[in-house]
mmCIF file of C-alpha atoms in Angstrom:
data_model
loop_
_atom_site.group_PDB
_atom_site.id
_atom_site.type_symbol
_atom_site.label_atom_id
_atom_site.label_comp_id
_atom_site.label_asym_id
_atom_site.label_seq_id
_atom_site.Cartn_x
_atom_site.Cartn_y
_atom_site.Cartn_z
ATOM 1 C CA MET Y 18 0.000 0.000 0.000
ATOM 2 C CA ALA Y 19 1.382 3.399 -1.020
ATOM 3 C CA ARG Y 20 1.812 5.775 1.880
ATOM 4 C CA LEU Y 21 -0.668 8.653 1.923
ATOM 5 C CA LYS Y 22 1.102 11.977 1.369
ATOM 6 C CA ARG Y 23 1.293 14.114 4.489
ATOM 7 C CA GLU Y 24 -0.313 17.226 2.986
ATOM 8 C CA VAL Y 25 -3.251 15.189 1.635
ATOM 9 C CA TYR Y 26 -3.558 13.381 4.959
ATOM 10 C CA GLU Y 27 -3.532 16.536 7.068
ATOM 11 C CA GLU Y 28 -6.116 18.282 4.897
ATOM 12 C CA GLU Y 29 -8.507 15.337 5.014
ATOM 13 C CA LEU Y 30 -7.906 14.727 8.723
ATOM 14 C CA TYR Y 31 -8.785 18.352 9.470
ATOM 15 C CA ARG Y 32 -12.041 17.976 7.527
ATOM 16 C CA LEU Y 33 -12.903 14.747 9.328
ATOM 17 C CA GLN Y 34 -12.121 16.223 12.736
ATOM 18 C CA ILE Y 35 -14.599 19.022 12.024
ATOM 19 C CA GLU Y 36 -17.172 16.330 11.303
ATOM 20 C CA LEU Y 37 -16.257 14.544 14.543
ATOM 21 C CA VAL Y 38 -17.033 17.745 16.449
ATOM 22 C CA LYS Y 39 -20.396 17.890 14.667
ATOM 23 C CA LEU Y 40 -20.981 14.247 15.586
ATOM 24 C CA GLN Y 41 -20.212 14.958 19.230
ATOM 25 C CA GLU Y 42 -22.604 17.908 19.311
ATOM 26 C CA TRP Y 43 -25.326 15.745 17.771
ATOM 27 C CA VAL Y 44 -24.676 13.020 20.354
ATOM 28 C CA ARG Y 45 -24.984 15.592 23.147
ATOM 29 C CA GLU Y 46 -28.103 17.200 21.701
ATOM 30 C CA SER Y 47 -29.899 13.966 20.846
ATOM 31 C CA GLY Y 48 -28.888 12.033 23.955
ATOM 32 C CA ALA Y 49 -27.351 9.261 21.880
ATOM 33 C CA ARG Y 50 -24.864 6.792 23.361
ATOM 34 C CA LEU Y 51 -21.934 5.780 21.172
ATOM 35 C CA VAL Y 52 -19.402 3.038 21.956
ATOM 36 C CA VAL Y 53 -16.441 2.461 19.640
ATOM 37 C CA VAL Y 54 -14.351 -0.671 20.217
ATOM 38 C CA PHE Y 55 -10.706 -0.635 19.095
ATOM 39 C CA GLU Y 56 -9.049 -4.026 18.866
ATOM 40 C CA GLY Y 57 -6.286 -5.569 16.787
ATOM 41 C CA ARG Y 58 -2.623 -6.422 16.638
ATOM 42 C CA ASP Y 59 -0.137 -4.717 18.917
ATOM 43 C CA ALA Y 60 1.380 -1.652 17.204
ATOM 44 C CA ALA Y 61 -1.344 -1.682 14.537
ATOM 45 C CA GLY Y 62 -2.260 1.964 15.146
ATOM 46 C CA LYS Y 63 -5.237 1.805 17.507
ATOM 47 C CA GLY Y 64 -3.852 4.351 19.949
ATOM 48 C CA SER Y 65 -2.880 6.884 17.304
ATOM 49 C CA ALA Y 66 -6.330 6.630 15.701
ATOM 50 C CA ILE Y 67 -7.991 7.235 19.068
ATOM 51 C CA LYS Y 68 -5.717 10.219 19.637
ATOM 52 C CA ARG Y 69 -6.744 11.846 16.353
ATOM 53 C CA ILE Y 70 -10.427 11.202 17.024
ATOM 54 C CA THR Y 71 -10.406 12.812 20.469
ATOM 55 C CA GLU Y 72 -7.928 15.596 19.702
ATOM 56 C CA HIS Y 73 -10.607 18.298 19.354
ATOM 57 C CA LEU Y 74 -13.489 16.694 21.255
ATOM 58 C CA ASN Y 75 -14.749 17.726 24.674
ATOM 59 C CA PRO Y 76 -13.273 15.215 27.157
ATOM 60 C CA ARG Y 77 -16.324 15.618 29.373
ATOM 61 C CA PHE Y 78 -18.440 13.914 26.732
ATOM 62 C CA ALA Y 79 -15.891 11.812 24.797
ATOM 63 C CA ARG Y 80 -13.964 9.420 27.059
ATOM 64 C CA ILE Y 81 -11.170 6.967 26.392
ATOM 65 C CA VAL Y 82 -11.406 3.765 28.432
ATOM 66 C CA ALA Y 83 -8.247 1.665 28.688
ATOM 67 C CA LEU Y 84 -8.601 -0.696 31.619
ATOM 68 C CA PRO Y 85 -5.617 -2.291 33.390
ATOM 69 C CA ALA Y 86 -5.413 -5.973 34.227
ATOM 70 C CA PRO Y 87 -8.358 -7.058 36.384
ATOM 71 C CA SER Y 88 -7.996 -7.080 40.150
ATOM 72 C CA GLU Y 89 -8.428 -10.220 42.214
ATOM 73 C CA ARG Y 90 -12.004 -9.156 43.002
ATOM 74 C CA GLU Y 91 -12.790 -8.413 39.355
ATOM 75 C CA ARG Y 92 -11.575 -11.867 38.371
ATOM 76 C CA THR Y 93 -14.425 -13.354 40.413
ATOM 77 C CA GLN Y 94 -17.119 -11.158 38.808
ATOM 78 C CA TRP Y 95 -19.215 -11.899 35.785
ATOM 79 C CA TYR Y 96 -16.703 -11.202 33.020
ATOM 80 C CA PHE Y 97 -18.573 -8.289 31.414
ATOM 81 C CA GLN Y 98 -19.313 -6.663 34.769
ATOM 82 C CA ARG Y 99 -16.128 -4.575 34.937
ATOM 83 C CA TYR Y 100 -16.922 -2.969 31.579
ATOM 84 C CA VAL Y 101 -20.532 -2.023 32.297
ATOM 85 C CA PRO Y 102 -19.734 0.991 34.563
ATOM 86 C CA HIS Y 103 -17.718 2.540 31.724
ATOM 87 C CA LEU Y 104 -20.544 2.460 29.191
ATOM 88 C CA PRO Y 105 -21.855 5.880 28.133
ATOM 89 C CA ALA Y 106 -24.841 7.727 29.504
ATOM 90 C CA ALA Y 107 -26.991 9.900 27.268
ATOM 91 C CA GLY Y 108 -24.935 12.369 25.251
ATOM 92 C CA GLU Y 109 -21.622 10.551 25.677
ATOM 93 C CA ILE Y 110 -19.069 8.839 23.435
ATOM 94 C CA VAL Y 111 -16.845 6.095 24.838
ATOM 95 C CA LEU Y 112 -13.793 4.833 22.957
ATOM 96 C CA LEU Y 113 -12.595 1.462 24.242
ATOM 97 C CA ASP Y 114 -8.848 1.029 23.776
ATOM 98 C CA ARG Y 115 -9.073 -2.741 24.128
ATOM 99 C CA SER Y 116 -12.323 -4.078 25.490
ATOM 100 C CA TRP Y 117 -14.130 -7.192 26.622
ATOM 101 C CA TYR Y 118 -12.465 -8.858 23.631
ATOM 102 C CA ASN Y 119 -9.333 -9.258 25.759
ATOM 103 C CA ARG Y 120 -10.774 -12.633 26.671
ATOM 104 C CA ALA Y 121 -10.840 -13.724 23.037
ATOM 105 C CA GLY Y 122 -7.297 -12.467 22.403
ATOM 106 C CA VAL Y 123 -4.565 -12.083 24.982
ATOM 107 C CA GLU Y 124 -6.331 -14.094 27.694
ATOM 108 C CA ARG Y 125 -6.975 -16.940 25.288
ATOM 109 C CA VAL Y 126 -3.447 -17.001 23.863
ATOM 110 C CA MET Y 127 -1.574 -16.445 27.124
ATOM 111 C CA GLY Y 128 -3.670 -18.873 29.152
ATOM 112 C CA TYR Y 129 -5.105 -16.203 31.468
ATOM 113 C CA CYS Y 130 -8.529 -17.799 31.150
ATOM 114 C CA THR Y 131 -9.608 -21.398 31.042
ATOM 115 C CA PRO Y 132 -10.939 -23.046 27.867
ATOM 116 C CA GLU Y 133 -14.366 -23.145 29.539
ATOM 117 C CA GLU Y 134 -14.252 -19.397 30.286
ATOM 118 C CA HIS Y 135 -13.251 -18.714 26.692
ATOM 119 C CA ARG Y 136 -16.105 -20.807 25.294
ATOM 120 C CA LEU Y 137 -18.545 -19.091 27.648
ATOM 121 C CA PHE Y 138 -17.332 -15.705 26.435
ATOM 122 C CA LEU Y 139 -17.890 -16.630 22.798
ATOM 123 C CA ARG Y 140 -21.464 -17.663 23.633
ATOM 124 C CA GLN Y 141 -22.286 -14.666 25.817
ATOM 125 C CA CYS Y 142 -20.581 -11.885 23.867
ATOM 126 C CA PRO Y 143 -23.109 -11.682 20.993
ATOM 127 C CA VAL Y 144 -25.922 -11.734 23.561
ATOM 128 C CA PHE Y 145 -24.279 -8.989 25.619
ATOM 129 C CA GLU Y 146 -23.804 -6.810 22.551
ATOM 130 C CA ARG Y 147 -27.358 -7.485 21.409
ATOM 131 C CA MET Y 148 -28.589 -6.215 24.784
ATOM 132 C CA LEU Y 149 -26.591 -3.004 24.358
ATOM 133 C CA ILE Y 150 -27.892 -2.439 20.846
ATOM 134 C CA GLU Y 151 -31.515 -3.196 21.802
ATOM 135 C CA ASP Y 152 -31.191 -0.634 24.592
ATOM 136 C CA GLY Y 153 -30.219 2.007 22.028
ATOM 137 C CA VAL Y 154 -26.425 2.002 22.292
ATOM 138 C CA LEU Y 155 -24.645 2.694 19.006
ATOM 139 C CA LEU Y 156 -21.902 0.046 18.959
ATOM 140 C CA ARG Y 157 -19.069 0.111 16.424
ATOM 141 C CA LYS Y 158 -16.186 -2.404 16.363
ATOM 142 C CA TYR Y 159 -12.883 -1.944 14.513
ATOM 143 C CA TRP Y 160 -10.102 -4.486 14.090
ATOM 144 C CA PHE Y 161 -6.713 -2.958 13.204
ATOM 145 C CA SER Y 162 -4.468 -5.268 11.186
ATOM 146 C CA VAL Y 163 -0.752 -4.931 10.526
ATOM 147 C CA SER Y 164 1.698 -7.195 8.728
ATOM 148 C CA ASP Y 165 4.256 -9.111 10.762
ATOM 149 C CA ALA Y 166 7.132 -7.239 9.101
ATOM 150 C CA GLU Y 167 5.625 -3.816 9.800
ATOM 151 C CA GLN Y 168 4.780 -4.758 13.382
ATOM 152 C CA GLU Y 169 8.380 -5.800 14.030
ATOM 153 C CA ARG Y 170 9.656 -2.588 12.425
ATOM 154 C CA ARG Y 171 7.483 -0.518 14.759
ATOM 155 C CA PHE Y 172 8.608 -2.513 17.780
ATOM 156 C CA ARG Y 173 12.260 -1.948 16.906
ATOM 157 C CA LYS Y 174 11.588 1.768 16.460
ATOM 158 C CA ARG Y 175 10.071 1.910 19.923
ATOM 159 C CA LEU Y 176 13.236 0.445 21.423
ATOM 160 C CA ASP Y 177 15.176 3.589 20.517
ATOM 161 C CA ASP Y 178 12.439 6.175 21.098
ATOM 162 C CA PRO Y 179 12.318 7.466 24.700
ATOM 163 C CA LEU Y 180 8.787 8.760 24.102
ATOM 164 C CA LYS Y 181 7.456 5.392 22.952
ATOM 165 C CA ARG Y 182 9.579 2.867 24.837
ATOM 166 C CA TRP Y 183 6.849 2.530 27.475
ATOM 167 C CA LYS Y 184 4.578 1.091 24.767
ATOM 168 C CA LEU Y 185 6.849 -1.925 24.369
ATOM 169 C CA SER Y 186 5.564 -4.252 27.076
ATOM 170 C CA PRO Y 187 6.415 -7.905 27.716
ATOM 171 C CA MET Y 188 3.031 -8.712 26.200
ATOM 172 C CA ASP Y 189 4.097 -6.973 22.974
ATOM 173 C CA LEU Y 190 7.188 -9.159 22.774
ATOM 174 C CA GLU Y 191 5.022 -12.229 23.244
ATOM 175 C CA SER Y 192 2.908 -11.143 20.271
ATOM 176 C CA LEU Y 193 5.992 -11.494 18.066
ATOM 177 C CA THR Y 194 6.627 -15.089 19.055
ATOM 178 C CA ARG Y 195 2.928 -16.044 19.121
ATOM 179 C CA TRP Y 196 1.864 -14.455 15.829
ATOM 180 C CA GLU Y 197 0.018 -17.519 14.543
ATOM 181 C CA ASP Y 198 -1.604 -18.193 17.923
ATOM 182 C CA TYR Y 199 -3.072 -14.699 17.883
ATOM 183 C CA SER Y 200 -4.178 -15.198 14.285
ATOM 184 C CA ARG Y 201 -6.060 -18.366 15.159
ATOM 185 C CA ALA Y 202 -7.640 -16.738 18.215
ATOM 186 C CA LYS Y 203 -8.762 -13.767 16.123
ATOM 187 C CA ASP Y 204 -10.252 -16.025 13.438
ATOM 188 C CA GLU Y 205 -12.208 -17.984 16.037
ATOM 189 C CA MET Y 206 -13.401 -14.761 17.672
ATOM 190 C CA MET Y 207 -14.658 -13.428 14.341
ATOM 191 C CA VAL Y 208 -16.647 -16.589 13.612
ATOM 192 C CA HIS Y 209 -18.656 -16.071 16.812
ATOM 193 C CA THR Y 210 -18.850 -12.276 17.162
ATOM 194 C CA ASP Y 211 -18.942 -10.852 13.621
ATOM 195 C CA THR Y 212 -22.729 -10.677 13.386
ATOM 196 C CA ASP Y 213 -25.117 -8.736 11.176
ATOM 197 C CA GLU Y 214 -26.308 -6.635 14.107
ATOM 198 C CA SER Y 215 -22.814 -6.096 15.552
ATOM 199 C CA PRO Y 216 -20.288 -6.481 12.734
ATOM 200 C CA TRP Y 217 -16.527 -6.109 12.805
ATOM 201 C CA TYR Y 218 -14.845 -3.670 10.425
ATOM 202 C CA ALA Y 219 -11.229 -4.366 9.451
ATOM 203 C CA VAL Y 220 -8.722 -1.518 9.169
ATOM 204 C CA GLU Y 221 -5.514 -2.171 7.245
ATOM 205 C CA GLY Y 222 -2.839 -0.512 9.378
ATOM 206 C CA ASP Y 223 0.487 -0.781 7.550
ATOM 207 C CA ASP Y 224 0.103 2.879 6.560
ATOM 208 C CA LYS Y 225 -1.040 4.666 9.699
ATOM 209 C CA ARG Y 226 -2.185 7.780 7.874
ATOM 210 C CA SER Y 227 -4.458 5.833 5.556
ATOM 211 C CA ALA Y 228 -5.717 3.722 8.461
ATOM 212 C CA ARG Y 229 -6.768 6.795 10.448
ATOM 213 C CA ILE Y 230 -8.500 8.430 7.503
ATOM 214 C CA ASN Y 231 -10.282 5.217 6.502
ATOM 215 C CA MET Y 232 -11.413 4.373 10.015
ATOM 216 C CA ILE Y 233 -12.668 7.852 10.948
ATOM 217 C CA SER Y 234 -14.403 8.293 7.612
ATOM 218 C CA HIS Y 235 -16.163 4.965 8.015
ATOM 219 C CA LEU Y 236 -17.218 5.697 11.595
ATOM 220 C CA LEU Y 237 -18.815 8.970 10.522
ATOM 221 C CA SER Y 238 -20.616 7.229 7.660
ATOM 222 C CA THR Y 239 -22.258 4.728 10.019
ATOM 223 C CA VAL Y 240 -23.962 7.318 12.235
ATOM 224 C CA ASP Y 241 -26.907 9.292 10.871
ATOM 225 C CA TYR Y 242 -25.944 12.476 12.680
ATOM 226 C CA GLN Y 243 -27.121 15.962 11.852
ATOM 227 C CA GLU Y 244 -25.300 19.252 12.245
ATOM 228 C CA VAL Y 245 -26.550 21.042 15.324
ATOM 229 C CA THR Y 246 -26.876 24.798 14.892
ATOM 230 C CA PRO Y 247 -24.794 26.318 17.694
ATOM 231 C CA PRO Y 248 -26.244 29.201 19.707
ATOM 232 C CA LYS Y 249 -25.064 32.627 18.645
ATOM 233 C CA ILE Y 250 -22.356 33.890 20.960
ATOM 234 C CA LYS Y 251 -21.607 37.556 21.427
ATOM 235 C CA LEU Y 252 -18.632 38.579 23.493
ATOM 236 C CA PRO Y 253 -19.623 41.040 26.223
ATOM 237 C CA ARG Y 254 -17.975 44.426 26.416
ATOM 238 C CA ARG Y 255 -15.154 44.613 28.891
ATOM 239 C CA PRO Y 256 -16.235 47.034 31.639
ATOM 240 C CA SER Y 257 -14.224 50.116 32.460
ATOM 241 C CA SER Y 258 -11.540 49.776 35.082
ATOM 242 C CA LYS Y 259 -12.542 50.395 38.697
ATOM 243 C CA GLY Y 260 -9.040 51.177 39.804
ATOM 244 C CA TYR Y 261 -7.583 47.675 40.127
ATOM 245 C CA GLU Y 262 -3.805 47.563 39.993
ATOM 246 C CA ARG Y 263 -1.923 44.320 39.508
ATOM 247 C CA PRO Y 264 0.642 43.560 42.235
ATOM 248 C CA ALA Y 265 4.283 43.824 41.243
ATOM 249 C CA ARG Y 266 5.559 40.694 39.490
ATOM 250 C CA VAL Y 267 8.428 40.392 41.972
ATOM 251 C CA LEU Y 268 5.867 39.400 44.604
ATOM 252 C CA GLN Y 269 4.932 36.180 42.776
ATOM 253 C CA ARG Y 270 6.854 33.024 42.011
ATOM 254 C CA GLU Y 271 7.396 32.738 38.279
ATOM 255 C CA VAL Y 272 8.690 29.768 36.366
ATOM 256 C CA PRO Y 273 12.209 30.302 34.942
ATOM 257 C CA ASP Y 274 12.338 31.627 31.386
ATOM 258 C CA ARG Y 275 13.729 28.494 29.778
ATOM 259 C CA ALA Y 276 12.312 29.596 26.410
ATOM 260 C CA GLY Y 277 14.389 32.750 26.527
ATOM 261 C CA GLU Y 278 17.514 30.713 27.221
ATOM 262 C CA LEU Y 279 16.781 28.604 24.154
ATOM 263 C CA ASP Y 280 16.645 31.719 21.988
ATOM 264 C CA GLY Y 281 20.030 32.771 23.363
ATOM 265 C CA GLU Y 282 21.550 29.337 22.823
ATOM 266 C CA ALA Y 283 20.286 29.276 19.253
ATOM 267 C CA GLY Y 284 21.883 32.659 18.622
ATOM 268 C CA ARG Y 285 25.247 31.512 19.957
ATOM 269 C CA THR Y 286 25.304 28.380 17.805
ATOM 270 C CA ALA Y 287 24.079 30.038 14.601
ATOM 271 C CA PRO Y 288 26.739 30.335 11.872
#
């Protein structure tokens, strides 16, 4: 797949992000509840897609949910129970960075659940999602794919990037050595949970720019939202001063002017 040119990508992303703001306002106005599930291979681009979606949204109404490993108490609950409190109320969007499908993926492959628990999940999951949909929740599910060669390239890049090294977990390393195990688990999961009422949508992730554009564009196309006319806002006139005088700056603690030092350093090193 040819890589999408940056200028084309940025122009289209800007347009789509405007539409995402319109979608959010419609969700708020209409009282809709939207859940978007992000699943897929490690390093396939789920996190970066979520970041671009939420970049200009109001975090009070658009939440990212990325749950840690379950506690000892949570392990004794009904499996779906720990996810229910994070579902949206009216007017909210919830983006699940990994979801209840952990049981069909990492838990299945790594042996964190029993075969019986896995089979029970595959039976209950379509029923659970049907309950959400029948109650009015808008549920969208995206599977991000990436080739084995591209995944390894991204992992190696993370090794040398201090900003991304934290993303390289022991579980990521396991995904390299268990590539086919994860493939089989994903195929089995799809057989049971890719239904007409709650389908999976695959996102090819070798080119992250294309993946983001394709995924966001598709998400917008699946929701019949309308543009909400915003109320007219008029800035009030600033009133005349009543004699307030700001205290001298020397009386407050200011952060050091590191930016000014950078300007000076740049001047000294310039040819």
